[in-house]
Tab-separated table of C-alpha atoms and ligand atoms in Angstrom:
chain	number	residue	atom	x	y	z
A	1	MET	CA	34.711	-11.102	47.458
A	2	LYS	CA	34.375	-7.319	47.061
A	3	ASP	CA	31.811	-6.255	44.475
A	4	THR	CA	33.131	-4.373	41.375
A	5	TYR	CA	31.284	-1.448	39.970
A	6	ILE	CA	32.042	-0.353	36.424
A	7	LEU	CA	30.847	2.915	34.960
A	8	GLY	CA	30.476	2.468	31.198
A	9	ILE	CA	30.131	5.203	28.501
A	10	GLU	CA	28.895	4.642	24.917
A	11	SER	CA	28.780	7.308	22.186
A	12	SER	CA	29.749	5.438	18.988
A	13	CYS	CA	26.764	6.459	16.889
A	14	ASP	CA	23.660	8.433	17.894
A	15	GLU	CA	23.036	7.347	21.454
A	16	THR	CA	24.824	9.033	24.366
A	17	SER	CA	24.692	6.549	27.255
A	18	CYS	CA	26.122	5.927	30.751
A	19	SER	CA	25.579	2.943	32.937
A	20	ILE	CA	26.853	1.431	36.132
A	21	VAL	CA	27.026	-2.372	36.239
A	22	LYS	CA	28.013	-4.598	39.205
A	23	ASN	CA	30.404	-7.605	38.709
A	24	GLY	CA	29.691	-7.569	34.869
A	25	CYS	CA	26.171	-8.942	35.182
A	26	GLU	CA	23.874	-6.640	37.310
A	27	GLU	CA	22.672	-3.356	36.000
A	28	ILE	CA	22.494	-0.744	38.698
A	29	ALA	CA	21.438	2.219	36.517
A	30	THR	CA	21.425	3.199	32.933
A	31	ILE	CA	20.737	6.418	31.107
A	32	ILE	CA	20.318	6.532	27.303
A	33	SER	CA	19.825	9.825	25.422
A	34	SER	CA	18.777	8.911	21.933
A	35	GLN	CA	19.083	11.258	18.893
A	36	ILE	CA	16.651	9.330	16.676
A	37	ASP	CA	14.142	12.246	16.541
A	38	ILE	CA	16.930	14.647	15.404
A	39	HIS	CA	18.291	12.349	12.646
A	40	LYS	CA	15.044	10.934	11.267
A	41	ASP	CA	14.433	14.155	9.359
A	42	TYR	CA	17.616	13.336	7.334
A	43	GLY	CA	16.784	9.619	6.761
A	44	GLY	CA	19.891	8.456	8.703
A	45	VAL	CA	22.577	9.563	11.218
A	46	VAL	CA	24.433	12.823	10.254
A	47	PRO	CA	27.834	12.349	11.875
A	48	GLU	CA	28.515	16.052	12.490
A	49	ILE	CA	25.146	16.590	14.179
A	50	ALA	CA	25.662	13.389	16.194
A	51	SER	CA	28.980	14.554	17.720
A	52	ARG	CA	27.606	18.008	18.533
A	53	ASN	CA	24.781	16.365	20.404
A	54	HIS	CA	27.067	14.026	22.305
A	55	VAL	CA	29.033	17.039	23.452
A	56	LYS	CA	25.845	18.668	24.596
A	57	ASN	CA	24.555	15.569	26.403
A	58	VAL	CA	27.515	13.624	27.842
A	59	THR	CA	28.092	15.342	31.158
A	60	PHE	CA	24.314	15.346	31.959
A	61	VAL	CA	24.018	11.699	31.093
A	62	ILE	CA	26.921	10.719	33.381
A	63	GLU	CA	25.565	12.902	36.292
A	64	GLU	CA	22.074	11.571	35.848
A	65	CYS	CA	23.286	7.962	35.830
A	66	LEU	CA	25.289	8.503	39.145
A	67	GLU	CA	22.223	10.132	40.623
A	68	LYS	CA	19.885	7.311	39.537
A	69	ALA	CA	22.328	4.745	41.021
A	70	LYS	CA	22.608	6.854	44.227
A	71	MET	CA	26.400	6.418	43.873
A	72	SER	CA	29.367	8.739	43.825
A	73	MET	CA	32.544	8.377	41.694
A	74	ASP	CA	34.412	7.138	44.833
A	75	GLU	CA	32.393	3.977	44.695
A	76	ILE	CA	33.239	3.318	41.047
A	77	ASP	CA	36.061	0.854	40.435
A	78	ALA	CA	36.825	1.558	36.745
A	79	ILE	CA	35.628	3.468	33.700
A	80	ALA	CA	34.802	1.398	30.524
A	81	ILE	CA	34.562	3.200	27.248
A	82	THR	CA	33.644	2.353	23.677
A	83	TYR	CA	36.779	3.312	21.791
A	84	GLY	CA	35.573	1.996	18.335
A	85	PRO	CA	34.382	1.054	15.841
A	86	GLY	CA	31.885	3.793	15.048
A	87	LEU	CA	31.688	7.422	13.913
A	88	ILE	CA	35.015	8.986	14.800
A	89	GLY	CA	33.560	12.376	15.977
A	90	SER	CA	30.993	10.661	18.144
A	91	LEU	CA	33.500	8.202	19.624
A	92	LEU	CA	35.956	11.047	20.466
A	93	VAL	CA	33.401	12.711	22.767
A	94	GLY	CA	32.857	9.541	24.901
A	95	VAL	CA	36.593	8.730	24.945
A	96	GLU	CA	37.544	12.269	26.090
A	97	ALA	CA	34.857	12.136	28.828
A	98	ALA	CA	36.098	8.750	30.046
A	99	LYS	CA	39.728	9.817	30.055
A	100	THR	CA	38.789	12.957	32.025
A	101	LEU	CA	36.890	10.985	34.648
A	102	SER	CA	39.754	8.380	34.825
A	103	PHE	CA	42.359	11.154	35.341
A	104	ILE	CA	40.395	13.229	37.831
A	105	TYR	CA	39.169	10.327	39.990
A	106	ASP	CA	42.276	8.122	39.445
A	107	LYS	CA	40.275	5.118	38.071
A	108	PRO	CA	41.487	2.517	35.644
A	109	LEU	CA	40.367	3.107	32.032
A	110	ILE	CA	39.055	0.106	30.149
A	111	PRO	CA	38.674	0.297	26.360
A	112	VAL	CA	35.804	-1.786	25.027
A	113	HIS	CA	35.247	-2.778	21.345
A	114	HIS	CA	31.651	-1.922	20.474
A	115	ILE	CA	30.895	-5.479	19.299
A	116	ALA	CA	32.321	-6.919	22.526
A	117	GLY	CA	29.769	-4.659	24.169
A	118	HIS	CA	26.869	-6.038	22.157
A	119	ILE	CA	27.987	-9.608	22.923
A	120	TYR	CA	28.243	-8.865	26.644
A	121	ALA	CA	24.678	-7.503	26.748
A	122	ASN	CA	23.922	-11.175	27.219
A	123	SER	CA	25.849	-11.310	30.416
A	124	LEU	CA	23.150	-9.017	31.933
A	125	VAL	CA	20.623	-11.823	31.241
A	126	LYS	CA	22.426	-14.930	32.414
A	127	GLU	CA	25.888	-16.282	32.976
A	128	MET	CA	27.677	-16.979	29.594
A	129	LYS	CA	28.575	-20.668	29.122
A	130	PHE	CA	31.496	-21.674	26.882
A	131	PRO	CA	32.182	-22.679	24.143
A	132	LEU	CA	29.565	-20.384	22.688
A	133	LEU	CA	28.662	-18.974	19.305
A	134	ALA	CA	27.812	-15.188	19.208
A	135	LEU	CA	25.626	-14.138	16.302
A	136	VAL	CA	26.149	-10.358	15.929
A	137	VAL	CA	23.496	-8.645	13.928
A	138	SER	CA	23.571	-4.870	14.047
A	139	GLY	CA	23.502	-1.703	11.863
A	140	GLY	CA	27.177	-1.980	11.174
A	141	HIS	CA	27.953	-5.729	11.683
A	142	THR	CA	26.852	-9.252	10.762
A	143	GLU	CA	29.251	-11.697	12.286
A	144	LEU	CA	29.575	-15.242	13.744
A	145	ILE	CA	32.132	-15.331	16.569
A	146	LYS	CA	33.179	-18.337	18.555
A	147	MET	CA	34.253	-17.836	22.145
A	148	ASP	CA	35.965	-20.609	24.153
A	149	LYS	CA	36.303	-18.345	27.267
A	150	HIS	CA	35.630	-14.770	28.393
A	151	TYR	CA	37.112	-12.151	26.216
A	152	SER	CA	38.405	-14.554	23.591
A	153	PHE	CA	36.912	-13.837	20.120
A	154	ASN	CA	37.485	-16.077	17.060
A	155	LYS	CA	35.592	-14.706	14.042
A	156	LEU	CA	34.204	-17.561	11.867
A	157	GLY	CA	32.660	-15.306	9.238
A	158	GLY	CA	31.053	-11.993	8.545
A	159	THR	CA	29.341	-9.943	5.942
A	160	LEU	CA	31.221	-9.361	2.730
A	161	ASP	CA	29.234	-6.159	1.957
A	162	ASP	CA	26.228	-4.628	3.760
A	163	ALA	CA	25.352	-5.355	7.406
A	164	ILE	CA	21.913	-6.805	8.030
A	165	GLY	CA	20.687	-3.713	9.938
A	166	GLU	CA	21.908	-1.400	7.203
A	167	CYS	CA	20.066	-3.507	4.635
A	168	TYR	CA	16.906	-3.395	6.706
A	169	ASP	CA	17.197	0.411	6.923
A	170	LYS	CA	17.694	0.776	3.150
A	171	VAL	CA	14.701	-1.506	2.331
A	172	ALA	CA	12.672	0.613	4.747
A	173	ARG	CA	13.837	3.828	3.050
A	174	VAL	CA	12.797	2.662	-0.476
A	175	ILE	CA	9.260	1.936	0.769
A	176	ASN	CA	9.169	5.297	2.534
A	177	LEU	CA	9.323	4.148	6.174
A	178	GLU	CA	10.982	6.510	8.677
A	179	TYR	CA	14.570	5.979	10.020
A	180	PRO	CA	15.450	3.688	11.743
A	181	GLY	CA	13.345	1.441	9.478
A	182	GLY	CA	14.455	-2.062	10.777
A	183	PRO	CA	11.707	-2.215	13.458
A	184	LYS	CA	9.082	-0.982	11.081
A	185	VAL	CA	9.915	-3.508	8.403
A	186	ASP	CA	9.799	-6.198	11.116
A	187	LYS	CA	6.285	-5.103	12.174
A	188	LEU	CA	4.941	-5.015	8.660
A	189	ALA	CA	6.564	-8.397	7.824
A	190	HIS	CA	4.248	-9.958	10.427
A	191	ILE	CA	1.143	-8.896	8.677
A	192	GLY	CA	2.254	-9.502	5.095
A	193	LYS	CA	2.538	-12.549	2.817
A	194	CYS	CA	5.686	-13.631	1.049
A	195	SER	CA	4.355	-12.806	-2.393
A	196	TYR	CA	7.445	-11.235	-3.930
A	197	LYS	CA	10.212	-13.410	-5.302
A	198	LEU	CA	13.692	-12.284	-4.087
A	199	PRO	CA	17.163	-13.919	-4.688
A	200	VAL	CA	18.855	-16.032	-2.003
A	201	PRO	CA	22.021	-14.127	-0.939
A	202	LEU	CA	25.147	-16.310	-0.818
A	203	LYS	CA	25.103	-20.001	-1.581
A	204	ASP	CA	28.481	-21.096	-0.481
A	205	ASP	CA	30.263	-23.216	2.167
A	206	SER	CA	31.692	-20.333	4.250
A	207	TYR	CA	30.293	-18.657	7.317
A	208	ASN	CA	30.146	-15.400	5.442
A	209	PHE	CA	27.066	-13.302	4.547
A	210	SER	CA	26.198	-11.050	1.663
A	211	PHE	CA	23.123	-8.820	1.635
A	212	SER	CA	23.846	-6.250	-1.024
A	213	GLY	CA	22.321	-8.369	-3.810
A	214	LEU	CA	19.109	-8.872	-1.830
A	215	LYS	CA	19.078	-5.160	-1.045
A	216	SER	CA	19.542	-4.178	-4.704
A	217	ALA	CA	16.810	-6.700	-5.740
A	218	VAL	CA	14.313	-5.061	-3.430
A	219	ILE	CA	15.265	-1.532	-4.744
A	220	ASN	CA	15.049	-2.612	-8.360
A	221	LEU	CA	11.780	-4.384	-7.735
A	222	VAL	CA	10.235	-1.219	-6.183
A	223	HIS	CA	11.446	1.042	-9.044
A	224	ASN	CA	10.303	-1.407	-11.732
A	225	GLU	CA	6.849	-1.698	-10.181
A	226	GLU	CA	6.690	2.155	-9.818
A	227	GLN	CA	7.526	2.551	-13.578
A	228	ARG	CA	4.795	0.100	-14.470
A	229	GLY	CA	2.358	2.038	-12.238
A	230	ASN	CA	1.847	-1.002	-9.960
A	231	PRO	CA	1.345	-0.223	-6.322
A	232	ILE	CA	3.761	-1.913	-3.856
A	233	ILE	CA	2.180	-3.953	-1.160
A	234	LYS	CA	4.576	-2.884	1.538
A	235	GLU	CA	3.710	-5.497	4.089
A	236	ASP	CA	4.165	-8.262	1.447
A	237	LEU	CA	7.559	-6.841	0.377
A	238	ALA	CA	8.635	-6.636	4.054
A	239	ALA	CA	7.560	-10.255	4.629
A	240	SER	CA	9.334	-11.415	1.506
A	241	PHE	CA	12.478	-9.572	2.383
A	242	GLN	CA	12.514	-10.609	5.980
A	243	LYS	CA	12.002	-14.316	5.001
A	244	VAL	CA	15.039	-14.401	2.787
A	245	ALA	CA	17.225	-12.297	5.083
A	246	ILE	CA	16.482	-14.195	8.287
A	247	SER	CA	16.716	-17.659	6.459
A	248	GLU	CA	20.238	-16.677	5.327
A	249	ILE	CA	21.268	-15.816	8.873
A	250	ILE	CA	19.668	-18.963	10.326
A	251	ASN	CA	21.304	-21.253	7.726
A	252	LYS	CA	24.844	-19.963	8.406
A	253	THR	CA	24.319	-19.960	12.124
A	254	LYS	CA	23.030	-23.522	12.065
A	255	LYS	CA	26.026	-24.596	10.048
A	256	ALA	CA	28.466	-23.007	12.517
A	257	LEU	CA	26.595	-24.617	15.480
A	258	GLU	CA	26.512	-28.042	13.946
A	259	GLU	CA	30.037	-28.156	12.522
A	260	GLY	CA	31.560	-26.763	15.724
A	261	ASN	CA	29.272	-28.929	17.909
A	262	ILE	CA	28.524	-25.787	19.875
A	263	LYS	CA	25.656	-25.981	22.443
A	264	ASN	CA	25.333	-22.296	23.450
A	265	LEU	CA	24.217	-19.465	21.199
A	266	ILE	CA	23.936	-15.785	22.063
A	267	VAL	CA	22.425	-13.194	19.751
A	268	ALA	CA	23.637	-9.583	19.863
A	269	GLY	CA	23.121	-6.207	18.193
A	270	GLY	CA	20.182	-4.058	17.216
A	271	VAL	CA	18.677	-6.685	14.897
A	272	ALA	CA	18.435	-9.052	17.888
A	273	ALA	CA	15.237	-7.178	18.560
A	274	ASN	CA	13.760	-8.586	15.367
A	275	GLN	CA	10.679	-10.733	16.114
A	276	GLY	CA	11.106	-12.874	13.057
A	277	LEU	CA	14.700	-13.655	13.968
A	278	ARG	CA	13.759	-14.470	17.588
A	279	GLU	CA	11.109	-16.968	16.397
A	280	GLU	CA	13.480	-18.697	13.968
A	281	VAL	CA	16.358	-18.864	16.475
A	282	GLU	CA	13.935	-20.486	18.983
A	283	LYS	CA	12.879	-23.057	16.390
A	284	MET	CA	16.461	-23.827	15.354
A	285	CYS	CA	17.726	-24.116	18.853
A	286	SER	CA	15.060	-26.528	20.062
A	287	GLU	CA	15.709	-28.677	17.008
A	288	LEU	CA	19.534	-28.694	17.716
A	289	ASN	CA	19.169	-28.837	21.422
A	290	VAL	CA	21.192	-25.587	21.828
A	291	GLU	CA	20.688	-23.160	24.724
A	292	TYR	CA	20.289	-19.547	23.554
A	293	THR	CA	20.082	-16.044	24.931
A	294	PHE	CA	18.848	-12.784	23.503
A	295	PRO	CA	19.429	-9.449	25.236
A	296	PRO	CA	16.344	-7.755	26.658
A	297	MET	CA	14.888	-5.387	24.068
A	298	LYS	CA	16.352	-2.291	25.736
A	299	TYR	CA	19.915	-3.715	25.495
A	300	CYS	CA	19.703	-4.780	21.863
A	301	THR	CA	20.458	-1.401	20.387
A	302	ASP	CA	23.274	0.782	21.617
A	303	ASN	CA	23.574	1.383	25.385
A	304	ALA	CA	26.277	1.697	27.961
A	305	ALA	CA	25.165	-1.174	30.202
A	306	MET	CA	26.580	-3.659	27.665
A	307	ILE	CA	29.876	-1.610	27.670
A	308	ALA	CA	30.151	-1.707	31.419
A	309	ALA	CA	29.385	-5.431	31.456
A	310	ALA	CA	32.028	-6.085	28.796
A	311	GLY	CA	34.397	-3.690	30.655
A	312	TYR	CA	34.277	-5.886	33.758
A	313	PHE	CA	35.522	-8.966	31.858
A	314	ALA	CA	37.995	-6.892	29.846
A	315	MET	CA	39.411	-5.636	33.194
A	316	LEU	CA	39.768	-9.256	34.446
A	317	ASP	CA	41.670	-9.884	31.161
A	318	ASN	CA	44.048	-7.011	32.087
A	319	ARG	CA	43.014	-4.829	29.174
A	320	SER	CA	43.302	-1.370	30.717
A	321	ALA	CA	44.624	1.609	28.733
A	322	ASP	CA	46.474	4.806	29.651
A	323	LEU	CA	45.462	8.353	28.871
A	324	SER	CA	46.943	8.102	25.338
A	325	LEU	CA	43.882	5.946	24.367
A	326	ASN	CA	42.369	7.111	21.071
A	327	SER	CA	39.160	6.378	19.201
A	328	LYS	CA	39.196	4.193	16.157
A	329	SER	CA	36.560	4.270	13.528
A	330	THR	CA	37.370	0.684	12.509
A	331	ASP	CA	39.123	-1.974	14.481
A	332	LYS	CA	39.268	-5.820	14.647
A	333	LEU	CA	37.615	-7.435	17.637
A	334	GLN	CA	40.355	-9.367	19.407
B	401	KG4	O1	23.318	-2.231	17.314
B	401	KG4	P1	22.709	-1.034	16.811
B	401	KG4	O2	21.988	-0.092	17.760
B	401	KG4	O3	23.797	-0.201	16.024
B	401	KG4	C1	25.007	-0.682	15.571
B	401	KG4	O4	25.860	-0.900	16.403
B	401	KG4	O5	25.097	-0.763	14.361
B	401	KG4	O6	21.685	-1.462	15.694
B	401	KG4	C2	20.876	-0.590	14.969
B	401	KG4	C3	20.252	-1.374	13.805
B	401	KG4	C4	19.502	-0.435	12.881
B	401	KG4	O7	19.932	-0.781	11.577
B	401	KG4	C5	18.074	-0.849	13.083
B	401	KG4	O8	17.251	-0.605	11.941
B	401	KG4	C6	18.193	-2.300	13.474
B	401	KG4	O9	19.308	-2.333	14.328
B	401	KG4	N1	17.004	-2.826	14.204
B	401	KG4	C7	16.193	-3.793	13.638
B	401	KG4	C8	15.181	-3.995	14.596
B	401	KG4	N2	15.398	-3.167	15.660
B	401	KG4	C9	16.562	-2.447	15.406
B	401	KG4	N3	16.324	-4.431	12.475
B	401	KG4	C10	15.272	-5.329	12.241
B	401	KG4	N4	14.261	-5.642	13.091
B	401	KG4	C11	14.181	-4.931	14.237
B	401	KG4	N5	13.157	-5.227	15.069
B	402	ZN	ZN1	25.716	-1.092	18.110
């Protein structure tokens, strides 16, 4: 069978990325231009600055990716693009670039939901086996999704308020760690002790999550200690927060695996890089005899390889779009 090469573009937040992936599973070349250094002075992503930088970078990133792959547009079979969810101004830049390539080179245009992209980062590691449970943990999402086959998404539950990555970043900010704080909290957690008492998030029977109470408890604790003149032991607070947050994710994931008798788990999104989560998933899966995959570290946070991989399976599912495709800041994964 002829090989299929998908060129993917991702620009939903503060990374401008282009990648070429073969048959939805083999990365040929990826370029990621990150804006972290620009946004960290503001403590988070500034949407207007993000879109301006996407405009500046997008053509260079696409050209560099083709160069790295030693390929021309003639060898590309389709263009996959993140159409949403994300920052609307940022998304628009990628979508317009993808539409332009699709029009000029007469290639199919494949819209990819950002979360489908995170899920399919795992296809770059090993073949996905169904039925599977996808645990999506990112800056914008915390979801449990059941898949019975490729490109079929059944959401079992999700966060009722803050996403887990967002919560990590806010906890980091209150203890003065630089944006993005998630990885820094993770590092501190490994050297700290769980000496602070924090509330357990959501004790219910659903597959939903809630992290805003935990986040507020951390913020209040820091403010109260500051008022009393007590120093905060950052590594202990990070360890205490991480223990509660990760336990919550593990408990709900375990419930979904057991109740659905699902034997394959994939973890997706920026927080999949979290060492504490990796350790606990490993423990849980060996106890339940479940096979699991994590994306490699470089594909946990936003990148276009995951979009190109998802784009391949979206194309097999006949999900192409015409040039009227528009970006969407929010959209259901379906
Ligand atoms: O998937 P992603 O790049 O963006 C969204 O689609 O939302 O995820 C970024 C999020 C940020 O909140 C970042 O702090 C978090 O992932 N993150 C981590 C770690 N690495 C990245 N959170 C906890 N531990 C980590 N090691
Ligand atoms: Zn993402």
